[in-house]
mmCIF file with all atom_site columns, C-alpha atoms in Angstrom:
data_model
loop_
_atom_site.group_PDB
_atom_site.id
_atom_site.type_symbol
_atom_site.label_atom_id
_atom_site.label_alt_id
_atom_site.label_comp_id
_atom_site.label_asym_id
_atom_site.label_entity_id
_atom_site.label_seq_id
_atom_site.pdbx_PDB_ins_code
_atom_site.Cartn_x
_atom_site.Cartn_y
_atom_site.Cartn_z
_atom_site.occupancy
_atom_site.B_iso_or_equiv
_atom_site.pdbx_formal_charge
_atom_site.auth_seq_id
_atom_site.auth_comp_id
_atom_site.auth_asym_id
_atom_site.auth_atom_id
_atom_site.pdbx_PDB_model_num
ATOM 1   C CA . TRP A 1 1   ? -3.651 -7.933  -35.858 1.00 0.00 ? 1   TRP A CA 1
ATOM 2   C CA . GLU A 1 2   ? -2.471 -6.778  -32.426 1.00 0.00 ? 2   GLU A CA 1
ATOM 3   C CA . LEU A 1 3   ? 1.086  -7.843  -33.254 1.00 0.00 ? 3   LEU A CA 1
ATOM 4   C CA . HIS A 1 4   ? 0.883  -5.782  -36.440 1.00 0.00 ? 4   HIS A CA 1
ATOM 5   C CA . LEU A 1 5   ? -0.082 -2.701  -34.384 1.00 0.00 ? 5   LEU A CA 1
ATOM 6   C CA . ILE A 1 6   ? 2.826  -3.300  -32.019 1.00 0.00 ? 6   ILE A CA 1
ATOM 7   C CA . GLN A 1 7   ? 5.201  -3.682  -34.978 1.00 0.00 ? 7   GLN A CA 1
ATOM 8   C CA . LYS A 1 8   ? 3.997  -0.411  -36.508 1.00 0.00 ? 8   LYS A CA 1
ATOM 9   C CA . GLU A 1 9   ? 4.366  1.407   -33.205 1.00 0.00 ? 9   GLU A CA 1
ATOM 10  C CA . LEU A 1 10  ? 7.879  0.024   -32.679 1.00 0.00 ? 10  LEU A CA 1
ATOM 11  C CA . ILE A 1 11  ? 8.877  1.264   -36.129 1.00 0.00 ? 11  ILE A CA 1
ATOM 12  C CA . ARG A 1 12  ? 7.246  4.651   -35.489 1.00 0.00 ? 12  ARG A CA 1
ATOM 13  C CA . VAL A 1 13  ? 8.933  5.138   -32.102 1.00 0.00 ? 13  VAL A CA 1
ATOM 14  C CA . PHE A 1 14  ? 12.340 3.612   -32.817 1.00 0.00 ? 14  PHE A CA 1
ATOM 15  C CA . GLY A 1 15  ? 12.622 4.131   -36.592 1.00 0.00 ? 15  GLY A CA 1
ATOM 16  C CA . ILE A 1 16  ? 16.178 3.572   -37.748 1.00 0.00 ? 16  ILE A CA 1
ATOM 17  C CA . ASN A 1 17  ? 17.144 2.991   -34.107 1.00 0.00 ? 17  ASN A CA 1
ATOM 18  C CA . LEU A 1 18  ? 15.277 -0.330  -34.075 1.00 0.00 ? 18  LEU A CA 1
ATOM 19  C CA . PRO A 1 19  ? 18.633 -2.197  -34.321 1.00 0.00 ? 19  PRO A CA 1
ATOM 20  C CA . LYS A 1 20  ? 19.614 -0.632  -30.988 1.00 0.00 ? 20  LYS A CA 1
ATOM 21  C CA . LEU A 1 21  ? 16.512 -2.126  -29.404 1.00 0.00 ? 21  LEU A CA 1
ATOM 22  C CA . ALA A 1 22  ? 17.295 -5.467  -31.053 1.00 0.00 ? 22  ALA A CA 1
ATOM 23  C CA . ARG A 1 23  ? 20.789 -5.356  -29.530 1.00 0.00 ? 23  ARG A CA 1
ATOM 24  C CA . ILE A 1 24  ? 19.216 -5.006  -26.078 1.00 0.00 ? 24  ILE A CA 1
ATOM 25  C CA . LEU A 1 25  ? 16.287 -7.379  -26.689 1.00 0.00 ? 25  LEU A CA 1
ATOM 26  C CA . PRO A 1 26  ? 17.409 -9.782  -29.447 1.00 0.00 ? 26  PRO A CA 1
ATOM 27  C CA . ASN A 1 27  ? 14.024 -11.527 -29.747 1.00 0.00 ? 27  ASN A CA 1
ATOM 28  C CA . VAL A 1 28  ? 12.527 -8.314  -31.132 1.00 0.00 ? 28  VAL A CA 1
ATOM 29  C CA . LYS A 1 29  ? 13.990 -9.407  -34.472 1.00 0.00 ? 29  LYS A CA 1
ATOM 30  C CA . TYR A 1 30  ? 11.553 -12.324 -34.583 1.00 0.00 ? 30  TYR A CA 1
ATOM 31  C CA . MET A 1 31  ? 8.616  -9.929  -34.546 1.00 0.00 ? 31  MET A CA 1
ATOM 32  C CA . PHE A 1 32  ? 9.679  -8.726  -37.992 1.00 0.00 ? 32  PHE A CA 1
ATOM 33  C CA . THR A 1 33  ? 10.645 -11.990 -39.681 1.00 0.00 ? 33  THR A CA 1
ATOM 34  C CA . GLY A 1 34  ? 9.863  -11.974 -43.402 1.00 0.00 ? 34  GLY A CA 1
ATOM 35  C CA . GLN A 1 35  ? 8.664  -8.379  -43.532 1.00 0.00 ? 35  GLN A CA 1
ATOM 36  C CA . THR A 1 36  ? 10.024 -5.361  -45.341 1.00 0.00 ? 36  THR A CA 1
ATOM 37  C CA . SER A 1 37  ? 10.129 -3.564  -41.985 1.00 0.00 ? 37  SER A CA 1
ATOM 38  C CA . SER A 1 38  ? 12.856 -6.007  -40.976 1.00 0.00 ? 38  SER A CA 1
ATOM 39  C CA . LEU A 1 39  ? 15.113 -3.865  -43.175 1.00 0.00 ? 39  LEU A CA 1
ATOM 40  C CA . TYR A 1 40  ? 15.341 -1.565  -40.163 1.00 0.00 ? 40  TYR A CA 1
ATOM 41  C CA . LEU A 1 41  ? 17.049 -4.366  -38.294 1.00 0.00 ? 41  LEU A CA 1
ATOM 42  C CA . ASP A 1 42  ? 19.769 -4.679  -40.933 1.00 0.00 ? 42  ASP A CA 1
ATOM 43  C CA . HIS A 1 43  ? 21.084 -1.158  -40.225 1.00 0.00 ? 43  HIS A CA 1
ATOM 44  C CA . GLU A 1 44  ? 23.322 -2.416  -37.452 1.00 0.00 ? 44  GLU A CA 1
ATOM 45  C CA . THR A 1 45  ? 26.534 -1.276  -39.094 1.00 0.00 ? 45  THR A CA 1
ATOM 46  C CA . ASN A 1 46  ? 28.406 1.427   -37.183 1.00 0.00 ? 46  ASN A CA 1
ATOM 47  C CA . GLN A 1 47  ? 25.899 1.498   -34.319 1.00 0.00 ? 47  GLN A CA 1
ATOM 48  C CA . PRO A 1 48  ? 27.510 3.260   -31.356 1.00 0.00 ? 48  PRO A CA 1
ATOM 49  C CA . ASP A 1 49  ? 27.683 1.518   -28.020 1.00 0.00 ? 49  ASP A CA 1
ATOM 50  C CA . LEU A 1 50  ? 24.686 2.078   -25.802 1.00 0.00 ? 50  LEU A CA 1
ATOM 51  C CA . ASN A 1 51  ? 25.038 3.781   -22.467 1.00 0.00 ? 51  ASN A CA 1
ATOM 52  C CA . PHE A 1 52  ? 22.993 2.922   -19.398 1.00 0.00 ? 52  PHE A CA 1
ATOM 53  C CA . ARG A 1 53  ? 20.541 5.794   -19.784 1.00 0.00 ? 53  ARG A CA 1
ATOM 54  C CA . GLY A 1 54  ? 19.988 4.889   -23.429 1.00 0.00 ? 54  GLY A CA 1
ATOM 55  C CA . ILE A 1 55  ? 19.299 1.271   -22.519 1.00 0.00 ? 55  ILE A CA 1
ATOM 56  C CA . CYS A 1 56  ? 16.839 2.312   -19.796 1.00 0.00 ? 56  CYS A CA 1
ATOM 57  C CA . PHE A 1 57  ? 15.059 4.697   -22.156 1.00 0.00 ? 57  PHE A CA 1
ATOM 58  C CA . ALA A 1 58  ? 14.820 2.090   -24.929 1.00 0.00 ? 58  ALA A CA 1
ATOM 59  C CA . ILE A 1 59  ? 13.358 -0.531  -22.587 1.00 0.00 ? 59  ILE A CA 1
ATOM 60  C CA . GLN A 1 60  ? 10.926 2.004   -21.115 1.00 0.00 ? 60  GLN A CA 1
ATOM 61  C CA . CYS A 1 61  ? 9.705  2.894   -24.617 1.00 0.00 ? 61  CYS A CA 1
ATOM 62  C CA . PHE A 1 62  ? 9.428  -0.786  -25.515 1.00 0.00 ? 62  PHE A CA 1
ATOM 63  C CA . MET A 1 63  ? 7.382  -1.524  -22.383 1.00 0.00 ? 63  MET A CA 1
ATOM 64  C CA . ARG A 1 64  ? 5.063  1.426   -23.084 1.00 0.00 ? 64  ARG A CA 1
ATOM 65  C CA . ILE A 1 65  ? 4.376  -0.049  -26.516 1.00 0.00 ? 65  ILE A CA 1
ATOM 66  C CA . VAL A 1 66  ? 3.926  -3.728  -25.668 1.00 0.00 ? 66  VAL A CA 1
ATOM 67  C CA . SER A 1 67  ? 2.058  -3.437  -22.376 1.00 0.00 ? 67  SER A CA 1
ATOM 68  C CA . SER A 1 68  ? -1.391 -2.050  -21.751 1.00 0.00 ? 68  SER A CA 1
ATOM 69  C CA . LYS A 1 69  ? -4.499 -2.828  -19.740 1.00 0.00 ? 69  LYS A CA 1
ATOM 70  C CA . SER A 1 70  ? -5.562 -5.234  -22.488 1.00 0.00 ? 70  SER A CA 1
ATOM 71  C CA . ARG A 1 71  ? -2.019 -6.726  -22.751 1.00 0.00 ? 71  ARG A CA 1
ATOM 72  C CA . PRO A 1 72  ? -0.373 -6.669  -19.347 1.00 0.00 ? 72  PRO A CA 1
ATOM 73  C CA . VAL A 1 73  ? 3.204  -7.906  -19.148 1.00 0.00 ? 73  VAL A CA 1
ATOM 74  C CA . MET A 1 74  ? 4.596  -10.018 -16.338 1.00 0.00 ? 74  MET A CA 1
ATOM 75  C CA . ILE A 1 75  ? 8.318  -10.110 -15.655 1.00 0.00 ? 75  ILE A CA 1
ATOM 76  C CA . PHE A 1 76  ? 9.695  -12.746 -13.303 1.00 0.00 ? 76  PHE A CA 1
ATOM 77  C CA . ILE A 1 77  ? 13.320 -12.654 -12.198 1.00 0.00 ? 77  ILE A CA 1
ATOM 78  C CA . ASP A 1 78  ? 14.637 -15.246 -9.784  1.00 0.00 ? 78  ASP A CA 1
ATOM 79  C CA . ASP A 1 79  ? 17.759 -15.092 -7.608  1.00 0.00 ? 79  ASP A CA 1
ATOM 80  C CA . LEU A 1 80  ? 17.792 -11.322 -7.229  1.00 0.00 ? 80  LEU A CA 1
ATOM 81  C CA . GLN A 1 81  ? 20.249 -11.768 -4.380  1.00 0.00 ? 81  GLN A CA 1
ATOM 82  C CA . TRP A 1 82  ? 22.869 -12.042 -7.149  1.00 0.00 ? 82  TRP A CA 1
ATOM 83  C CA . ALA A 1 83  ? 21.742 -8.899  -9.001  1.00 0.00 ? 83  ALA A CA 1
ATOM 84  C CA . ASP A 1 84  ? 24.209 -6.041  -9.158  1.00 0.00 ? 84  ASP A CA 1
ATOM 85  C CA . ASN A 1 85  ? 23.299 -2.389  -8.641  1.00 0.00 ? 85  ASN A CA 1
ATOM 86  C CA . ILE A 1 86  ? 23.103 -1.630  -12.361 1.00 0.00 ? 86  ILE A CA 1
ATOM 87  C CA . SER A 1 87  ? 20.658 -4.476  -12.978 1.00 0.00 ? 87  SER A CA 1
ATOM 88  C CA . LEU A 1 88  ? 18.473 -3.336  -10.090 1.00 0.00 ? 88  LEU A CA 1
ATOM 89  C CA . ASP A 1 89  ? 18.627 0.248   -11.380 1.00 0.00 ? 89  ASP A CA 1
ATOM 90  C CA . LEU A 1 90  ? 17.483 -0.945  -14.810 1.00 0.00 ? 90  LEU A CA 1
ATOM 91  C CA . ILE A 1 91  ? 14.518 -2.805  -13.311 1.00 0.00 ? 91  ILE A CA 1
ATOM 92  C CA . HIS A 1 92  ? 13.751 0.267   -11.196 1.00 0.00 ? 92  HIS A CA 1
ATOM 93  C CA . SER A 1 93  ? 13.732 2.511   -14.257 1.00 0.00 ? 93  SER A CA 1
ATOM 94  C CA . VAL A 1 94  ? 11.193 0.287   -15.999 1.00 0.00 ? 94  VAL A CA 1
ATOM 95  C CA . LEU A 1 95  ? 8.925  -0.056  -12.965 1.00 0.00 ? 95  LEU A CA 1
ATOM 96  C CA . SER A 1 96  ? 9.013  3.610   -12.008 1.00 0.00 ? 96  SER A CA 1
ATOM 97  C CA . ASP A 1 97  ? 8.631  4.983   -15.522 1.00 0.00 ? 97  ASP A CA 1
ATOM 98  C CA . VAL A 1 98  ? 7.037  8.394   -15.080 1.00 0.00 ? 98  VAL A CA 1
ATOM 99  C CA . LYS A 1 99  ? 4.728  7.898   -18.046 1.00 0.00 ? 99  LYS A CA 1
ATOM 100 C CA . LYS A 1 100 ? 2.849  5.223   -16.074 1.00 0.00 ? 100 LYS A CA 1
ATOM 101 C CA . SER A 1 101 ? 1.382  4.118   -19.381 1.00 0.00 ? 101 SER A CA 1
ATOM 102 C CA . SER A 1 102 ? 2.636  0.558   -19.199 1.00 0.00 ? 102 SER A CA 1
ATOM 103 C CA . THR A 1 103 ? 0.971  -2.211  -17.259 1.00 0.00 ? 103 THR A CA 1
ATOM 104 C CA . VAL A 1 104 ? 3.665  -4.408  -15.790 1.00 0.00 ? 104 VAL A CA 1
ATOM 105 C CA . LEU A 1 105 ? 3.601  -6.960  -13.016 1.00 0.00 ? 105 LEU A CA 1
ATOM 106 C CA . PHE A 1 106 ? 7.081  -7.604  -11.737 1.00 0.00 ? 106 PHE A CA 1
ATOM 107 C CA . VAL A 1 107 ? 7.806  -10.596 -9.526  1.00 0.00 ? 107 VAL A CA 1
ATOM 108 C CA . GLY A 1 108 ? 11.268 -10.739 -8.093  1.00 0.00 ? 108 GLY A CA 1
ATOM 109 C CA . ALA A 1 109 ? 12.455 -13.607 -5.943  1.00 0.00 ? 109 ALA A CA 1
ATOM 110 C CA . TYR A 1 110 ? 15.478 -13.731 -3.703  1.00 0.00 ? 110 TYR A CA 1
ATOM 111 C CA . ARG A 1 111 ? 16.755 -15.900 -0.899  1.00 0.00 ? 111 ARG A CA 1
ATOM 112 C CA . SER A 1 112 ? 16.458 -13.821 2.244   1.00 0.00 ? 112 SER A CA 1
ATOM 113 C CA . ASN A 1 113 ? 18.959 -16.038 4.026   1.00 0.00 ? 113 ASN A CA 1
ATOM 114 C CA . GLU A 1 114 ? 21.614 -14.989 1.477   1.00 0.00 ? 114 GLU A CA 1
ATOM 115 C CA . VAL A 1 115 ? 21.284 -11.208 1.862   1.00 0.00 ? 115 VAL A CA 1
ATOM 116 C CA . GLN A 1 116 ? 22.400 -8.916  4.656   1.00 0.00 ? 116 GLN A CA 1
ATOM 117 C CA . GLN A 1 117 ? 20.477 -5.843  5.838   1.00 0.00 ? 117 GLN A CA 1
ATOM 118 C CA . ASP A 1 118 ? 22.738 -3.574  3.746   1.00 0.00 ? 118 ASP A CA 1
ATOM 119 C CA . HIS A 1 119 ? 22.111 -5.519  0.507   1.00 0.00 ? 119 HIS A CA 1
ATOM 120 C CA . ALA A 1 120 ? 21.155 -3.479  -2.559  1.00 0.00 ? 120 ALA A CA 1
ATOM 121 C CA . ILE A 1 121 ? 17.815 -5.286  -2.821  1.00 0.00 ? 121 ILE A CA 1
ATOM 122 C CA . TYR A 1 122 ? 16.516 -3.446  0.241   1.00 0.00 ? 122 TYR A CA 1
ATOM 123 C CA . ARG A 1 123 ? 17.524 -0.068  -1.219  1.00 0.00 ? 123 ARG A CA 1
ATOM 124 C CA . PHE A 1 124 ? 15.838 -1.149  -4.458  1.00 0.00 ? 124 PHE A CA 1
ATOM 125 C CA . LEU A 1 125 ? 12.576 -1.916  -2.618  1.00 0.00 ? 125 LEU A CA 1
ATOM 126 C CA . ASP A 1 126 ? 12.707 1.357   -0.671  1.00 0.00 ? 126 ASP A CA 1
ATOM 127 C CA . ASP A 1 127 ? 13.371 3.335   -3.862  1.00 0.00 ? 127 ASP A CA 1
ATOM 128 C CA . LEU A 1 128 ? 10.395 1.726   -5.612  1.00 0.00 ? 128 LEU A CA 1
ATOM 129 C CA . LYS A 1 129 ? 8.134  2.652   -2.692  1.00 0.00 ? 129 LYS A CA 1
ATOM 130 C CA . SER A 1 130 ? 9.435  6.240   -2.698  1.00 0.00 ? 130 SER A CA 1
ATOM 131 C CA . TYR A 1 131 ? 8.544  6.514   -6.404  1.00 0.00 ? 131 TYR A CA 1
ATOM 132 C CA . GLY A 1 132 ? 4.997  5.389   -5.648  1.00 0.00 ? 132 GLY A CA 1
ATOM 133 C CA . VAL A 1 133 ? 5.371  1.944   -7.169  1.00 0.00 ? 133 VAL A CA 1
ATOM 134 C CA . LYS A 1 134 ? 3.006  -0.432  -5.403  1.00 0.00 ? 134 LYS A CA 1
ATOM 135 C CA . THR A 1 135 ? 4.960  -3.233  -3.805  1.00 0.00 ? 135 THR A CA 1
ATOM 136 C CA . SER A 1 136 ? 4.062  -6.307  -1.829  1.00 0.00 ? 136 SER A CA 1
ATOM 137 C CA . GLU A 1 137 ? 6.494  -8.523  -0.038  1.00 0.00 ? 137 GLU A CA 1
ATOM 138 C CA . MET A 1 138 ? 5.842  -12.148 0.669   1.00 0.00 ? 138 MET A CA 1
ATOM 139 C CA . ASP A 1 139 ? 7.960  -14.534 2.689   1.00 0.00 ? 139 ASP A CA 1
ATOM 140 C CA . LEU A 1 140 ? 7.765  -18.107 1.528   1.00 0.00 ? 140 LEU A CA 1
ATOM 141 C CA . ASP A 1 141 ? 8.617  -20.584 4.228   1.00 0.00 ? 141 ASP A CA 1
ATOM 142 C CA . GLY A 1 142 ? 9.284  -24.248 3.685   1.00 0.00 ? 142 GLY A CA 1
ATOM 143 C CA . MET A 1 143 ? 6.420  -26.726 3.487   1.00 0.00 ? 143 MET A CA 1
ATOM 144 C CA . SER A 1 144 ? 5.151  -28.389 6.627   1.00 0.00 ? 144 SER A CA 1
ATOM 145 C CA . VAL A 1 145 ? 5.961  -32.068 7.161   1.00 0.00 ? 145 VAL A CA 1
ATOM 146 C CA . GLN A 1 146 ? 2.343  -32.918 6.330   1.00 0.00 ? 146 GLN A CA 1
ATOM 147 C CA . ASP A 1 147 ? 2.342  -30.932 3.072   1.00 0.00 ? 147 ASP A CA 1
ATOM 148 C CA . LEU A 1 148 ? 5.711  -32.374 2.113   1.00 0.00 ? 148 LEU A CA 1
ATOM 149 C CA . ASN A 1 149 ? 4.402  -35.870 2.819   1.00 0.00 ? 149 ASN A CA 1
ATOM 150 C CA . ALA A 1 150 ? 1.346  -35.204 0.625   1.00 0.00 ? 150 ALA A CA 1
ATOM 151 C CA . MET A 1 151 ? 3.635  -34.036 -2.204  1.00 0.00 ? 151 MET A CA 1
ATOM 152 C CA . ILE A 1 152 ? 5.933  -37.053 -1.870  1.00 0.00 ? 152 ILE A CA 1
ATOM 153 C CA . ALA A 1 153 ? 3.028  -39.504 -1.623  1.00 0.00 ? 153 ALA A CA 1
ATOM 154 C CA . ASP A 1 154 ? 1.513  -37.962 -4.755  1.00 0.00 ? 154 ASP A CA 1
ATOM 155 C CA . ALA A 1 155 ? 4.829  -38.053 -6.639  1.00 0.00 ? 155 ALA A CA 1
ATOM 156 C CA . LEU A 1 156 ? 5.449  -41.683 -5.692  1.00 0.00 ? 156 LEU A CA 1
ATOM 157 C CA . THR A 1 157 ? 1.785  -42.646 -6.150  1.00 0.00 ? 157 THR A CA 1
ATOM 158 C CA . VAL A 1 158 ? 1.588  -44.214 -2.701  1.00 0.00 ? 158 VAL A CA 1
ATOM 159 C CA . LEU A 1 159 ? -0.619 -43.645 0.310   1.00 0.00 ? 159 LEU A CA 1
ATOM 160 C CA . PRO A 1 160 ? 0.591  -40.844 2.625   1.00 0.00 ? 160 PRO A CA 1
ATOM 161 C CA . ARG A 1 161 ? 1.050  -43.287 5.529   1.00 0.00 ? 161 ARG A CA 1
ATOM 162 C CA . ILE A 1 162 ? 3.545  -45.268 3.423   1.00 0.00 ? 162 ILE A CA 1
ATOM 163 C CA . SER A 1 163 ? 5.719  -42.223 2.606   1.00 0.00 ? 163 SER A CA 1
ATOM 164 C CA . LYS A 1 164 ? 5.664  -40.750 6.126   1.00 0.00 ? 164 LYS A CA 1
ATOM 165 C CA . THR A 1 165 ? 9.117  -42.011 7.162   1.00 0.00 ? 165 THR A CA 1
ATOM 166 C CA . LEU A 1 166 ? 10.711 -40.865 3.903   1.00 0.00 ? 166 LEU A CA 1
ATOM 167 C CA . SER A 1 167 ? 8.996  -37.479 4.244   1.00 0.00 ? 167 SER A CA 1
ATOM 168 C CA . ALA A 1 168 ? 10.407 -37.019 7.744   1.00 0.00 ? 168 ALA A CA 1
ATOM 169 C CA . ILE A 1 169 ? 13.924 -37.679 6.431   1.00 0.00 ? 169 ILE A CA 1
ATOM 170 C CA . VAL A 1 170 ? 13.432 -35.326 3.463   1.00 0.00 ? 170 VAL A CA 1
ATOM 171 C CA . PHE A 1 171 ? 12.055 -32.649 5.776   1.00 0.00 ? 171 PHE A CA 1
ATOM 172 C CA . ARG A 1 172 ? 15.018 -32.978 8.115   1.00 0.00 ? 172 ARG A CA 1
ATOM 173 C CA . LYS A 1 173 ? 17.442 -32.588 5.177   1.00 0.00 ? 173 LYS A CA 1
ATOM 174 C CA . THR A 1 174 ? 15.619 -29.758 3.359   1.00 0.00 ? 174 THR A CA 1
ATOM 175 C CA . SER A 1 175 ? 13.627 -27.845 6.008   1.00 0.00 ? 175 SER A CA 1
ATOM 176 C CA . GLY A 1 176 ? 10.616 -28.281 3.759   1.00 0.00 ? 176 GLY A CA 1
ATOM 177 C CA . ASN A 1 177 ? 11.996 -26.258 0.845   1.00 0.00 ? 177 ASN A CA 1
ATOM 178 C CA . PRO A 1 178 ? 10.113 -27.707 -2.168  1.00 0.00 ? 178 PRO A CA 1
ATOM 179 C CA . LEU A 1 179 ? 13.013 -27.212 -4.591  1.00 0.00 ? 179 LEU A CA 1
ATOM 180 C CA . PHE A 1 180 ? 15.536 -28.779 -2.242  1.00 0.00 ? 180 PHE A CA 1
ATOM 181 C CA . ALA A 1 181 ? 13.110 -31.612 -1.475  1.00 0.00 ? 181 ALA A CA 1
ATOM 182 C CA . LEU A 1 182 ? 12.682 -32.431 -5.164  1.00 0.00 ? 182 LEU A CA 1
ATOM 183 C CA . GLU A 1 183 ? 16.444 -32.224 -5.726  1.00 0.00 ? 183 GLU A CA 1
ATOM 184 C CA . PHE A 1 184 ? 17.054 -34.495 -2.745  1.00 0.00 ? 184 PHE A CA 1
ATOM 185 C CA . LEU A 1 185 ? 14.511 -37.039 -4.001  1.00 0.00 ? 185 LEU A CA 1
ATOM 186 C CA . ASP A 1 186 ? 16.045 -36.856 -7.466  1.00 0.00 ? 186 ASP A CA 1
ATOM 187 C CA . SER A 1 187 ? 19.489 -37.578 -5.996  1.00 0.00 ? 187 SER A CA 1
ATOM 188 C CA . LEU A 1 188 ? 18.061 -40.613 -4.172  1.00 0.00 ? 188 LEU A CA 1
ATOM 189 C CA . ILE A 1 189 ? 16.587 -41.902 -7.415  1.00 0.00 ? 189 ILE A CA 1
ATOM 190 C CA . LYS A 1 190 ? 19.812 -41.322 -9.380  1.00 0.00 ? 190 LYS A CA 1
ATOM 191 C CA . ARG A 1 191 ? 21.790 -43.239 -6.763  1.00 0.00 ? 191 ARG A CA 1
ATOM 192 C CA . CYS A 1 192 ? 19.194 -46.041 -6.877  1.00 0.00 ? 192 CYS A CA 1
ATOM 193 C CA . LEU A 1 193 ? 18.338 -45.493 -3.216  1.00 0.00 ? 193 LEU A CA 1
ATOM 194 C CA . LEU A 1 194 ? 14.700 -44.805 -4.077  1.00 0.00 ? 194 LEU A CA 1
ATOM 195 C CA . GLN A 1 195 ? 12.653 -46.688 -6.611  1.00 0.00 ? 195 GLN A CA 1
ATOM 196 C CA . TYR A 1 196 ? 8.967  -46.408 -7.352  1.00 0.00 ? 196 TYR A CA 1
#
């Protein structure tokens, strides 16, 4: 029922421009599978190219429709250190939408060791704050040797005292980064240097 209301609102707001939204967000087409309203999506012939402002506006309208207090939306984007200015501006436009009618939680992750002080991500964060968008920053350090040992012992189904030496080596190689630790362990297994 809720999906039906969203579909109706998308058709009301976008009308014959629904194919433009589907060009930006291709999975929108699946919301209309097998319905007569999907005819709107077949109007893609001779659609002009979208400009940046048009894309921002379309995504803002989409977010206003699909997100609410009863249906909050979470967006997670990893590796923002690789994002270009246009991508950050697009995210900014969605998060700082003046209508404030959407309910969006955005989680962006980036590797602080891969960005300089003049990186666009810092301007992006400052701009969000200046628009009144609530932001929180969280630094995630590597795991401690003890936590890493607990994770490795659990993964290998051994007692923590048995995996202590391996954990020390993994910690030395990865600085406790969980992703790097798992990748390192996986490489040991693939090379038959670790069996369990």
